Each structure stands twice: as C-alpha cells, then as structure tokens.
Amino acid sequence: MTVTNRNAAVPHVPSGADALGEVEAALFQSEALYQTFLEQSPIGLAHLDAAGVVTFENHRLRAITGEDPDAAWIGRPVAEIGGLDTRLPGLVDRMLGGDGPLGETEVAFVRSDGATRTLLVHGAPIQHPEEGTVGGVLMVSDVTAERARAEKLRLLSRYDEAEPLLHHAAISQPSGHDFLRDAARILGETAGADRAVVLFCDEASGTYTEEARWSSEASPAALPLRRAAECHEVGVLAETVGAADVVALPFDAEGDRAGLLLLVHDAEPAGRWTDTERHALARLGTLVETLWAWMRAEARYRQVVASIEDALFSLGFGPDGERVYAFLSEQVEALTGYSAADLLAGDTRWRAHVVHPDDRAAVEAHDRALRDGRESRLVYRIRTAGGRVRWLRESASPHRDRAGRTAAAGILSDVTEARETEAALARTRQDADSANRVKATFLSMMSHELRTPLGAIRGFAEVLVEEVAALERPSPEVTEFATTIRDSADEVLRLVNDIFDLANLQSGRVLVECRPVPLHPVIEAAARKHASLFAERGLGVVLDLDAAAPVVLGEAGRIAEVLEQLLSNAAKFTDAGHVRLATEVCGDGVRLRVEDTGIGVAPDYVGEMFEPFSQGDNRLNRDYGGSGLGLALVKRLVEAMNGTVAATSVQGAGTAVEITLPRADA
C-alpha cells in the first residue's frame, strides 16, 4: 500500500547547467573548509611534492619556524632548509621513496633568529592509485618547553636523590670531618663536578683553610689550593683553586668560623651549571649546613648528657612486652648499680631483675601506655645491684622507629630523698590533722559544757538586774554590779557560741542549707536590731539597697549571723559618722557591702583580718576588746554558702567588708 502526502513539496529536478554549478559550489566550499582546517590546526603542517619541495605550510608551522619571510619553508626542498637537523632530509627521502610513513622523530632546529627549538616530526606519503607516491605531509610540533620541563624534572630528581644520602652520611659518620668528606663526595658526584673542596674561614687570620676534599676519577691530579684565599675574596675562588667554573655554597661552620663548599670544573668553560642546577645545589648546601649544625648539637648533647646526674634512655619492646633498651647513658649505673652494657645486652632484664616486686604491675601498666602511643610518667621503686631500695621517677614519650615499631625515649631521675621527705611531711600532716581534730573536739565539747552554766549565770543576772531596778532606793553600786554581771555573761556566752560555731565549721560538722532568701528583709531586720546600739553611740545608719530586691541562695539565719558580726564590729570601732549597708546585683551574684567611718586598720593587717584570733592591735592594754573570731566566722559562713568575702580599709577613715552571694534566679 502506498501512502501519499499531499502536502509534500514536489522535488526540483535541476537542468544540466544548474547541476554543474551546484557541484562547483560544493567543491569550492569543501576546499575552503579544508583550507581553513589546515590553517587553524594546532599542529604545524607542510605539504611536499614528490621531489620533497614544500608546496604548502600552515600558520602554526610559520609560528614554529619563524614569522620572517626568509624563515619560510615553502618553495624549498627539505634538504635545503637552513638550521634543520641533517637527519630529517634522509628520512623524508626514504618516506617519498616508498618506505612508508615517517614515524615520530625528534630533531633540532635553529631558527633564523638564533633560537634553538626541539621539533617532533611525523610524516605520511600521499599515494595516487595509478601514479604511486606523489608527495607527502609533515606534521610538526614544537616540544621545546616540554623537553625542557622533562630535563628540569630529571635534573631535580637527581638532586633530590642526594638528600637521603646526605642524611645517611650525617647519621652514620662518627665525626664531623668524615661527614664533610662524604658531603663533598655526594655533592660532587651529583653535580658532575671534577672536584669538591670544603673550606673553613678562620676569622682570626682572615683566610680559608682546607677541611675536606673529594676528586672524581677523571680528575686524579686533585690540584691543591694554589694559595689560601682570603675570606672576603669569594669572587676569585675559581682562580684560587685553579678551575674554570666554580659553585660556592657558604654555610655556618661553627662559632666564628664560616664554611664554604666549592664544586669545581677544571677545564670546562664558565656557565657549565645552569641556573636550575645552581638553585638545586644551593638547596643541598642549606641541607649540609643544617646537618652540620645538627652534628655539632649532637656533640654538645653528648657532653651535656655526660655532665647530668639523670639517666637518659631509649627503648623498644620485645614480643613478650619486656623492654629492649637501645640506648642508656652511663649515669644509669650510678642509679641502679647495673652497667649500661648489661642492660643493653639484655643480661639484666628491667622488670624482672631491677623493678621492686611490689611495683612491677605499675611498671607493666606504664609500659603498656607507651606501647599504645601515650606519654606516661611513673614513680616506682627498684632494688639496686647492692640490694638497696631506691625510688626512680621515669618520664617517657613514645614514637615510631624507622621500622615502624613502637619505641620510647625518656629520662630516669633518683627521687629517693624527695620521696622520703614527702613521707615525713605526710606523717607530720597526719599528726597535725589529728591534733586539729582533737582541738576541734575539745573546743566543741568545752563550748557545750560551758554554755549550760553560762546560761544560768546570765539568766540569774538578768533577774538580779530587774529585782534591783524594782527597789525603791536601789544602791548605785549594786545596780552597777548586777548590770556588769549580766553584760559580762552575755559577752562570754557570745564568745563561747563563736568558738563552738567556728570549731564546727572547721571540722565540717555544720551543713548550711542554701535556699532562695530575699536579702533585703534580712538586712532591714538586722539594722532594726542594732538601731538602739547605733543610737547610743550617736551613729547614723544608711541603707542603700538595690531596687531589684534580689534573692540570694543561702540560709537566712546564717546571713543574719554574718550581719550581726559585721554590724557589731562596725559599731565597736566607729566613734562618729555612720554605718552604710548597700546591695548591688552584679552578674550571677549579689554584692552586700557594710562600711563604716571608724578607725580602720593598718594596710599590712587587711590580709589577716579573716584569720581566727587575729587582732589589729595586739598590745596587752587594747582600747577595744574582742576575741578576733568574728570575721573568721563570717568568712567560714559565707564560703559555706558558696560566696566570697573581702575587705578594704584606710587607717583613720574606715573599713568596708564586701560579701558576694550567688543569685537564686541566675
């Protein structure tokens, strides 16, 4: 079945002339596209006729060979192109002669401007079905930069290989002179030098002297220095060593002596070493300087090790976990009685033979921490070769050795005397603690025993005062005696209570319950309670309370007790002026300040105000009484409520005590 699309256009059938025009147009377009492709190709292209004459070159080839018209290859046989590697014409002839394509070939080309380029050339013959080879195509790439980079990498790789050799020379050589001799050889062989000379400059004489030398097999004469070059004549060293080209690598030798490592070419012209090589050699010269400094430091380290009393060590661990010492300084024999040689040889095993039996488990745990890669410190006992017990402190840090195994290094110190002193101090501390407990118990018991009769005395004294006052004509002397008995009983009872409270606080038998407490009502109640006392002394009371009405964490009764002590002190030591109570919310706390305008204390006493039984005036005939317990009790109570207390004072101007308690809503 045939399906007809009625909407399809009827194809146009061109006439003969039209068809010829379309073919010519298509050919023209195809040739234009081909020409554009050849011109824009990133590879240089040249067309050769059967005789090897260049009949076409594209833009890229002109850029490679030079834009100057005289540099063009077009119209010239390959064999007559100036500056071209002479191998290429023969290869092109064989390609055009029927040998097949020209494989990848690298040739040198000197452009008309004198620049040398490295060209990578591919070629292919053009075959005609009837006439055979009628020409060819050359594809040319400029690989100068790539080859330069490859050469630079190869060069740098050679210099990189010298670094581990220098490291090995520094580690394996016992003396600095041997290291410098090996360093001269390694750098000389790496740089392809004829000779390498290490010179030291003696600042005292101002001249260089030879320290080490190396000569290649090609330079057996090993010419000596013609003369000792002066230290400031580095620019004429080529003449000094009788060489055509020299690389001078300065380094810090030691002290006031500067070092110089010379790499010498005897006969080649100057400029033998490229800038890249000179930079690589300078880097190796810096490494020689670093290793030389390390060797000098190592020598000083060994001198220091020999002069200290502690023993240094490094060790690994055997399959059974036992120590295998790799290094022990000689001081270990003075500490243990065992020689370093015996311990290094394994004839004496550390944990089994040296460590005290009671401490072997601790040392095993210490070693396990080191094997796990953790630093560890331990004080333990050993039995010396002579049977004495000594205490050692061992500090060690783990690391990985060259084989990737766990190793450790550290120091051993004899702490026997310090340990014995600590034990004596501990016994003294225990005795002091025991004495304090006895004292606290005694004070607690005596305070309890005293309060009962004192309560009776105070009660009867109060009754006596009231009875005397009720008489029609009381005797002034009897009234005074009764009042004195009552007031003295009050003072003694207050003192006994302070002693009892302080003893309990010091022994930890007093537990303060910290609950939210509105602070201002407690302050106002304390001020009212002492109002009559302040009035008797003619003192004013100033309340400067924060408007926030803060709530603190503490115990209301204990806060009142603190205020009782502070206000009593303020009244006692203030003859005129006022007492001020102020509060302020500050961060997570509330600051309570009690200040007076009293006598104040000396600056050197402020730090002792809160110590028990402390007095600002220790004269026997003091103007003011008191036991010195009040502020000590304040400090203990405030700290029991997780607060702080501090004081400031100016002698003759007054004292301020500042308490900070934690806020309940913080």
XYZ file of C-alpha atoms in Angstrom:
666
model
C 0.000 0.000 0.000
C 1.303 3.438 -0.959
C 0.703 6.427 1.313
C 0.825 9.809 -0.355
C 1.481 13.046 1.498
C -0.471 15.670 -0.445
C 1.295 18.487 1.442
C 4.802 17.367 0.468
C 6.724 19.644 -1.893
C 7.471 18.371 -5.371
C 11.244 17.947 -5.716
C 13.007 20.215 -8.169
C 14.977 18.436 -10.850
C 17.822 20.715 -11.927
C 18.870 21.087 -15.516
C 22.377 20.118 -16.630
C 23.796 23.645 -16.277
C 22.308 24.036 -12.825
C 23.728 20.702 -11.685
C 27.231 21.680 -12.825
C 27.002 24.977 -10.907
C 25.980 23.218 -7.738
C 28.898 20.783 -7.991
C 31.380 23.624 -8.450
C 29.921 25.452 -5.460
C 30.150 22.327 -3.331
C 33.750 21.765 -4.393
C 34.619 25.379 -3.599
C 33.023 25.101 -0.170
C 34.812 21.839 0.539
C 38.186 23.309 -0.486
C 37.547 26.404 1.656
C 36.706 24.232 4.668
C 39.841 22.135 4.061
C 41.993 25.249 3.770
C 40.519 26.673 6.988
C 41.104 23.385 8.813
C 44.741 23.276 7.734
C 45.375 26.912 8.688
C 43.729 26.619 12.112
C 45.285 23.271 13.060
C 47.274 23.394 16.348
C 49.937 21.248 14.659
C 52.352 22.619 12.064
C 51.552 21.115 8.631
C 53.661 21.065 5.443
C 52.767 19.559 2.045
C 55.613 18.082 -0.013
C 55.639 17.264 -3.690
C 57.239 14.100 -4.994
C 60.664 15.806 -5.033
C 60.452 16.814 -1.388
C 59.785 20.502 -2.060
C 57.471 22.224 0.416
C 54.399 23.411 -1.525
C 52.252 24.425 1.486
C 52.786 25.411 5.133
C 50.077 26.407 7.598
C 50.031 29.233 10.106
C 51.195 27.032 13.014
C 54.285 25.902 11.107
C 55.169 29.517 10.290
C 54.859 30.346 14.014
C 57.217 27.467 14.869
C 59.854 28.198 12.221
C 59.662 31.995 12.446
C 57.376 34.617 11.020
C 60.165 36.251 8.990
C 59.635 35.625 5.248
C 63.223 34.360 4.950
C 62.367 31.687 7.512
C 59.546 30.176 5.471
C 59.919 26.570 4.319
C 57.511 26.893 1.360
C 59.135 26.558 -2.057
C 62.297 24.933 -0.632
C 63.378 21.290 -0.629
C 63.614 19.837 2.875
C 67.329 19.206 2.353
C 67.937 22.959 1.797
C 66.093 24.278 4.852
C 68.703 26.044 6.971
C 69.185 25.155 10.628
C 67.338 21.844 10.307
C 68.741 18.623 11.717
C 70.592 16.884 8.864
C 68.911 13.570 9.678
C 65.462 14.724 8.549
C 66.066 15.075 4.776
C 67.230 11.460 4.516
C 64.197 10.227 6.427
C 61.887 12.266 4.152
C 63.601 10.855 1.035
C 63.029 7.307 2.238
C 59.370 8.099 3.001
C 58.817 9.527 -0.504
C 60.798 6.645 -1.958
C 58.281 4.100 -0.751
C 59.492 3.124 2.755
C 56.165 4.134 4.258
C 55.228 6.726 6.907
C 57.841 8.634 8.864
C 57.493 7.644 12.491
C 57.769 10.051 15.422
C 61.161 11.715 15.129
C 62.658 14.351 17.380
C 65.000 16.806 15.623
C 66.728 20.073 16.461
C 66.019 23.255 14.521
C 67.892 26.558 14.770
C 65.654 29.407 13.717
C 66.886 32.411 11.784
C 66.726 34.475 14.995
C 69.210 32.061 16.623
C 66.722 30.324 18.907
C 67.117 26.542 19.093
C 63.878 24.574 19.107
C 63.165 20.897 19.570
C 60.690 19.629 16.941
C 58.673 16.425 16.962
C 58.023 15.408 13.324
C 55.571 12.840 11.921
C 55.237 12.158 8.159
C 52.997 10.263 5.775
C 53.260 9.749 1.977
C 50.372 10.724 -0.376
C 49.534 7.799 -2.702
C 47.876 8.068 -6.154
C 46.025 4.949 -7.321
C 47.848 4.950 -10.672
C 50.944 7.109 -10.218
C 52.106 5.838 -6.786
C 53.683 8.308 -4.310
C 53.003 11.840 -5.486
C 54.017 13.732 -2.338
C 53.754 13.743 1.414
C 52.630 15.543 4.549
C 54.804 16.537 7.511
C 53.191 17.192 10.921
C 55.447 19.295 13.160
C 55.066 20.045 16.914
C 57.304 22.337 18.981
C 58.174 20.304 22.107
C 60.962 22.569 23.303
C 59.135 23.585 26.513
C 58.022 20.014 27.264
C 61.543 18.666 26.821
C 62.966 21.478 28.959
C 60.477 20.664 31.711
C 61.283 16.975 31.477
C 65.007 17.723 31.638
C 64.460 20.007 34.610
C 62.469 17.329 36.415
C 65.130 14.731 35.628
C 67.781 17.102 36.886
C 65.874 17.933 40.066
C 65.180 14.251 40.651
C 68.912 13.595 40.615
C 69.446 16.324 43.170
C 66.523 15.046 45.258
C 68.218 11.652 45.428
C 71.223 13.296 47.065
C 69.212 14.389 50.128
C 68.763 10.940 51.753
C 72.437 10.230 51.045
C 73.434 13.340 52.994
C 71.094 12.352 55.842
C 72.632 8.876 55.984
C 76.138 10.336 55.978
C 75.293 12.563 58.943
C 73.776 9.694 60.921
C 76.414 7.081 60.159
C 79.621 9.103 60.473
C 81.206 9.311 63.911
C 82.998 12.604 63.293
C 82.257 15.914 61.664
C 85.318 15.674 59.405
C 84.112 12.358 57.959
C 80.681 13.855 57.304
C 82.160 16.835 55.455
C 84.292 14.495 53.328
C 81.209 12.436 52.416
C 79.145 15.573 51.783
C 81.798 16.829 49.350
C 81.725 13.491 47.509
C 77.907 13.329 47.336
C 77.524 16.879 46.033
C 80.462 16.482 43.645
C 79.091 13.298 42.099
C 75.547 14.714 41.930
C 76.671 17.892 40.171
C 79.125 16.109 37.864
C 81.984 18.201 39.238
C 85.666 17.376 38.915
C 86.425 18.284 42.493
C 84.684 19.365 45.682
C 86.532 21.221 48.428
C 85.314 22.182 51.913
C 86.976 25.300 53.299
C 86.759 26.886 56.738
C 87.433 30.557 57.230
C 89.433 31.429 60.313
C 88.274 34.899 61.323
C 91.412 35.423 63.366
C 93.728 35.095 60.348
C 91.124 36.079 57.738
C 91.967 33.171 55.419
C 90.365 29.955 54.223
C 91.961 26.616 55.013
C 91.021 23.240 53.542
C 88.929 20.941 55.753
C 87.903 18.141 53.343
C 88.290 17.248 49.663
C 86.908 14.912 47.004
C 88.114 14.353 43.412
C 86.495 12.406 40.592
C 88.324 9.652 38.725
C 88.503 11.991 35.739
C 90.495 14.448 37.841
C 93.154 12.313 39.549
C 95.563 15.176 39.930
C 93.439 16.697 42.721
C 95.120 20.056 42.380
C 95.808 21.611 45.776
C 94.874 25.157 46.643
C 97.320 27.498 44.948
C 97.098 29.749 47.985
C 94.863 30.283 50.997
C 92.107 32.583 49.760
C 91.201 35.498 51.948
C 87.694 35.188 53.423
C 86.364 38.223 51.570
C 87.697 37.001 48.196
C 84.917 34.538 47.324
C 84.677 36.183 43.905
C 88.202 35.000 42.954
C 87.894 31.434 44.235
C 87.979 29.992 40.720
C 91.500 31.367 40.343
C 92.392 30.212 43.842
C 91.537 26.567 43.212
C 92.736 26.620 39.605
C 89.362 25.979 37.997
C 87.323 27.116 35.013
C 83.952 27.140 36.796
C 83.049 27.133 40.482
C 79.860 26.931 42.544
C 80.395 28.263 46.075
C 77.971 27.097 48.777
C 78.553 29.028 52.027
C 77.397 27.631 55.371
C 77.715 28.417 59.053
C 80.528 26.222 60.279
C 80.714 26.956 63.997
C 81.434 29.848 66.294
C 83.446 32.463 64.440
C 84.363 30.126 61.577
C 82.431 30.317 58.295
C 82.335 27.336 55.943
C 82.400 27.134 52.158
C 81.780 24.088 49.959
C 83.248 24.540 46.459
C 82.205 22.478 43.439
C 84.843 22.786 40.738
C 85.147 22.144 36.984
C 88.790 22.178 35.968
C 88.612 22.607 32.190
C 85.043 23.282 31.026
C 84.035 26.865 30.269
C 82.233 29.010 32.786
C 78.458 28.533 32.822
C 78.700 24.747 32.921
C 75.947 24.663 35.556
C 72.504 26.010 34.662
C 70.525 28.293 36.928
C 68.272 25.350 37.800
C 71.291 23.299 38.890
C 72.717 26.160 40.886
C 69.410 26.583 42.744
C 69.288 22.840 43.460
C 72.884 22.930 44.681
C 72.094 25.898 46.918
C 69.268 23.844 48.452
C 71.665 20.960 49.099
C 74.155 23.417 50.575
C 71.474 24.541 53.044
C 70.878 20.898 53.965
C 74.623 20.393 54.557
C 74.553 23.414 56.864
C 71.536 22.026 58.763
C 73.087 18.573 59.158
C 76.412 20.057 60.203
C 74.623 22.140 62.851
C 72.771 19.017 63.992
C 76.047 17.108 64.342
C 77.541 19.917 66.415
C 74.389 19.966 68.562
C 74.626 16.179 68.897
C 78.203 16.507 70.117
C 77.171 19.153 72.644
C 74.237 16.951 73.656
C 76.592 14.088 74.451
C 78.709 16.428 76.537
C 75.619 17.591 78.429
C 74.423 14.015 78.927
C 77.782 13.145 80.400
C 77.513 16.033 82.878
C 73.999 15.483 84.304
C 73.024 13.132 87.097
C 69.859 11.769 85.488
C 69.956 8.839 83.094
C 68.614 9.087 79.531
C 67.292 6.096 77.642
C 65.547 4.898 74.519
C 63.925 1.503 74.234
C 61.694 -0.802 72.248
C 59.586 -3.742 73.328
C 60.096 -7.436 72.706
C 57.358 -9.934 71.749
C 56.764 -10.637 75.454
C 56.361 -6.902 76.207
C 59.693 -6.777 78.068
C 61.871 -3.746 77.494
C 64.691 -3.892 74.954
C 66.995 -0.938 75.560
C 68.595 0.698 72.519
C 70.412 3.466 74.422
C 71.278 4.146 78.057
C 73.534 6.898 79.314
C 76.266 5.863 81.693
C 74.504 7.502 84.663
C 72.172 4.506 84.880
C 74.886 2.586 86.726
C 75.034 5.241 89.461
C 71.227 4.991 89.844
C 70.815 1.215 89.747
C 74.214 -0.377 90.253
C 73.775 -2.197 86.903
C 76.012 -1.207 83.998
C 74.537 0.212 80.819
C 76.264 -2.576 78.875
C 74.472 -5.316 80.883
C 71.092 -3.666 80.423
C 71.667 -3.073 76.702
C 72.789 -6.663 76.175
C 69.677 -7.956 77.905
C 71.659 -9.866 80.524
C 69.748 -7.882 83.168
C 66.020 -7.570 82.483
C 64.461 -4.384 83.804
C 61.099 -5.503 85.164
C 62.242 -8.946 86.225
C 65.563 -8.011 87.889
C 65.555 -4.276 88.676
C 62.000 -3.171 89.486
C 60.802 -3.812 93.042
C 58.344 -6.756 93.097
C 55.579 -4.605 94.604
C 55.804 -2.094 91.715
C 56.127 -4.466 88.746
C 52.414 -4.274 87.918
C 52.566 -0.463 87.880
C 55.621 -0.508 85.594
C 53.896 -3.004 83.300
C 50.883 -0.638 83.018
C 53.300 2.245 82.362
C 54.957 0.274 79.532
C 51.560 -0.687 78.114
C 50.621 3.002 77.877
C 53.853 3.671 75.962
C 53.177 0.771 73.575
C 49.711 2.258 72.960
C 51.297 5.551 71.904
C 50.590 7.540 75.104
C 53.056 9.557 77.159
C 53.485 8.231 80.681
C 55.153 9.210 83.934
C 55.652 6.993 86.945
C 57.466 6.981 90.281
C 58.414 3.476 91.375
C 60.906 1.532 93.465
C 63.853 -0.531 92.319
C 66.313 -2.833 94.012
C 69.862 -1.849 93.152
C 72.536 -4.390 92.371
C 73.624 -3.976 96.000
C 70.128 -4.733 97.335
C 69.152 -1.185 98.361
C 65.658 0.133 97.662
C 65.579 3.407 95.745
C 62.801 5.487 94.182
C 63.013 6.473 90.497
C 60.867 8.907 88.556
C 60.548 7.866 84.911
C 59.132 10.176 82.237
C 58.859 8.721 78.728
C 57.314 9.607 75.360
C 56.515 7.075 72.605
C 57.437 7.344 68.911
C 57.847 5.140 65.841
C 61.291 3.892 64.880
C 62.480 3.552 61.270
C 60.915 0.104 61.031
C 57.525 1.426 62.120
C 57.696 -0.227 65.542
C 56.716 1.495 68.783
C 59.676 2.812 70.737
C 60.050 5.217 73.646
C 62.598 7.675 74.963
C 62.819 9.349 78.326
C 64.697 10.192 81.485
C 65.255 8.465 84.838
C 65.747 10.546 87.990
C 66.577 9.440 91.528
C 63.837 10.844 93.780
C 64.603 8.761 96.864
C 65.374 11.749 99.086
C 62.333 13.658 97.843
C 60.140 10.598 98.409
C 61.434 10.149 101.938
C 60.864 13.860 102.625
C 57.295 13.564 101.279
C 56.680 10.594 103.561
C 57.976 12.569 106.560
C 55.764 15.524 105.590
C 52.776 13.199 105.201
C 53.361 11.838 108.699
C 53.660 15.390 110.023
C 50.476 16.370 108.193
C 48.653 13.369 109.658
C 49.850 14.318 113.119
C 48.704 17.923 112.558
C 45.316 16.785 111.260
C 44.941 14.512 114.250
C 45.845 17.383 116.580
C 43.334 19.646 114.809
C 40.630 17.034 115.204
C 41.450 16.714 118.906
C 41.400 20.509 119.239
C 38.077 20.816 117.410
C 36.577 18.051 119.515
C 37.878 19.668 122.691
C 36.519 23.091 121.718
C 33.179 21.626 120.742
C 32.896 19.686 123.979
C 34.060 22.545 126.184
C 31.768 25.033 124.421
C 28.845 22.726 125.090
C 29.855 22.257 128.707
C 30.345 25.985 129.243
C 27.086 27.150 127.691
C 24.947 25.395 130.310
C 26.340 27.167 133.417
C 26.799 30.416 131.482
C 23.135 30.332 130.521
C 22.195 30.003 134.160
C 24.539 32.827 135.226
C 23.180 35.104 132.503
C 19.561 34.291 133.442
C 20.040 34.919 137.144
C 21.991 38.110 136.373
C 19.043 39.385 134.336
C 16.685 38.563 137.205
C 19.015 40.331 139.626
C 19.078 43.474 137.432
C 15.275 43.515 137.327
C 14.990 42.969 141.126
C 17.432 45.774 141.857
C 15.599 48.097 139.489
C 12.320 47.311 141.345
C 13.688 48.526 144.704
C 12.510 51.919 145.929
C 16.016 53.157 146.554
C 18.440 50.872 144.705
C 22.085 51.204 145.608
C 24.073 52.562 142.615
C 26.878 50.119 143.342
C 24.511 47.108 143.429
C 22.868 48.248 140.184
C 26.269 48.587 138.505
C 27.444 45.186 139.801
C 24.273 43.410 138.605
C 24.477 45.067 135.173
C 28.175 44.192 134.849
C 27.456 40.548 135.721
C 24.721 40.389 133.055
C 26.784 42.117 130.318
C 29.875 40.013 131.079
C 27.801 36.837 130.945
C 26.448 37.981 127.535
C 29.987 38.578 126.259
C 31.293 35.229 127.488
C 28.256 33.396 126.099
C 28.727 35.109 122.711
C 32.415 34.137 122.746
C 31.583 30.507 123.588
C 28.993 30.413 120.775
C 31.534 31.821 118.293
C 34.123 29.241 119.328
C 31.555 26.467 119.055
C 30.374 27.597 115.600
C 33.907 28.085 114.275
C 35.028 24.662 115.530
C 32.046 23.011 113.888
C 32.619 24.846 110.610
C 36.297 23.881 110.549
C 35.504 20.235 111.271
C 32.769 20.136 108.612
C 30.002 19.285 111.053
C 27.899 22.302 110.080
C 25.730 21.916 106.989
C 24.322 25.113 105.516
C 21.118 24.711 103.513
C 21.250 27.019 100.509
C 17.728 28.079 99.587
C 16.290 31.203 97.936
C 16.347 34.011 100.507
C 15.060 37.572 99.863
C 18.098 39.559 101.000
C 16.644 42.974 101.850
C 14.255 41.832 104.643
C 17.188 40.144 106.416
C 19.260 43.350 106.129
C 16.421 45.546 107.374
C 15.788 43.245 110.361
C 19.485 43.354 111.297
C 19.511 47.166 111.034
C 16.448 47.440 113.309
C 18.007 45.072 115.840
C 21.134 47.260 116.089
C 19.324 50.605 115.885
C 19.476 51.200 119.654
C 23.203 50.357 119.730
C 23.898 52.831 116.918
C 21.736 55.466 118.627
C 23.662 55.067 121.892
C 26.930 55.737 120.024
C 25.443 58.610 118.030
C 25.905 56.828 114.679
C 23.679 57.126 111.654
C 22.523 54.092 109.622
C 22.300 54.374 105.831
C 20.511 51.707 103.763
C 21.392 51.897 100.055
C 19.565 48.865 98.679
C 19.293 47.812 95.023
C 15.835 48.479 93.559
C 15.812 44.964 92.064
C 15.130 43.432 95.531
C 17.498 40.487 94.868
C 17.007 36.918 96.063
C 20.161 35.003 97.002
C 20.981 31.357 97.643
C 21.833 30.836 101.287
C 20.392 30.337 104.748
C 18.525 33.270 106.268
C 19.739 32.580 109.802
C 23.375 32.352 108.693
C 23.097 35.589 106.672
C 21.653 37.273 109.769
C 24.541 35.864 111.818
C 27.038 37.334 109.343
C 25.327 40.739 109.544
C 25.308 40.500 113.357
C 29.095 40.131 113.386
C 29.707 42.889 110.828
C 27.358 45.432 112.425
C 28.722 44.735 115.915
C 32.255 45.314 114.624
C 31.202 48.494 112.827
C 29.581 49.890 115.971
C 32.517 48.868 118.158
C 35.204 50.579 116.046
C 33.274 53.683 114.949
C 33.131 56.686 117.302
C 31.447 59.153 114.912
C 29.850 59.190 111.496
C 27.656 56.431 110.116
C 27.371 52.801 109.070
C 26.224 52.110 105.493
C 24.670 48.890 104.146
C 24.440 48.663 100.347
C 23.453 45.952 97.872
C 24.083 45.648 94.146
C 23.181 42.956 91.608
C 26.294 42.036 89.624
C 26.104 39.259 87.025
C 25.337 35.920 88.676
C 25.771 37.304 92.197
C 24.590 39.934 94.650
C 27.138 42.162 96.371
C 26.447 43.193 100.019
C 28.713 45.932 101.365
C 28.969 47.009 105.025
C 31.164 50.065 105.515
C 31.850 52.385 108.438
C 33.665 55.624 109.169
C 35.617 54.181 112.059
C 39.267 53.864 112.959
C 40.222 51.497 110.128
C 43.255 49.200 110.259
C 46.848 49.299 109.052
C 47.394 48.229 105.391
C 49.563 45.261 106.350
C 46.779 43.849 108.539
C 43.966 43.827 105.944
C 45.061 40.439 104.594
C 44.907 38.898 108.102
C 41.503 40.237 109.158
C 39.673 36.958 108.498
C 42.146 34.718 110.348
C 40.968 33.270 113.701
C 42.097 35.156 116.832
C 43.582 37.885 114.670
C 43.714 41.406 116.139
C 44.692 44.656 114.514
C 46.159 45.818 117.850
C 47.990 43.118 119.817
C 49.002 45.296 122.731
C 48.097 43.917 126.134
C 46.148 47.044 127.057
C 43.935 47.313 123.972
C 41.413 50.071 123.680
C 38.932 47.660 122.102
C 38.050 44.201 123.298
C 37.201 41.147 121.252
C 38.495 37.673 120.607
C 39.257 38.040 116.904
C 36.806 35.294 115.969
C 34.026 37.400 114.449
C 35.453 37.963 110.951
C 36.885 34.422 110.821
C 33.362 33.111 111.474
C 31.976 35.476 108.787
C 34.430 34.092 106.227
C 33.590 30.454 107.012
C 29.828 31.075 106.892
C 29.957 32.996 103.613
C 32.119 30.323 101.970
C 29.724 27.632 103.244
C 27.015 29.464 101.237
C 29.278 29.414 98.099
C 30.045 33.120 98.466
C 33.149 35.248 98.747
C 34.248 37.925 101.208
C 36.880 40.668 101.001
C 37.794 43.790 102.937
C 39.338 47.181 102.301
C 40.375 49.685 104.937
C 42.024 53.070 105.330
C 43.520 53.703 108.733
C 41.678 56.588 110.378
C 38.966 56.695 107.662
C 37.004 53.465 107.994
C 36.613 49.850 106.868
C 34.416 48.190 104.244
C 33.599 44.466 104.110
C 32.153 43.213 100.827
C 30.281 39.913 100.567
C 29.083 38.328 97.325
C 26.403 35.626 97.386
C 25.032 33.717 94.363
C 21.712 34.879 92.895
C 18.825 32.449 93.162
C 17.487 33.331 89.697
C 20.854 33.260 87.867
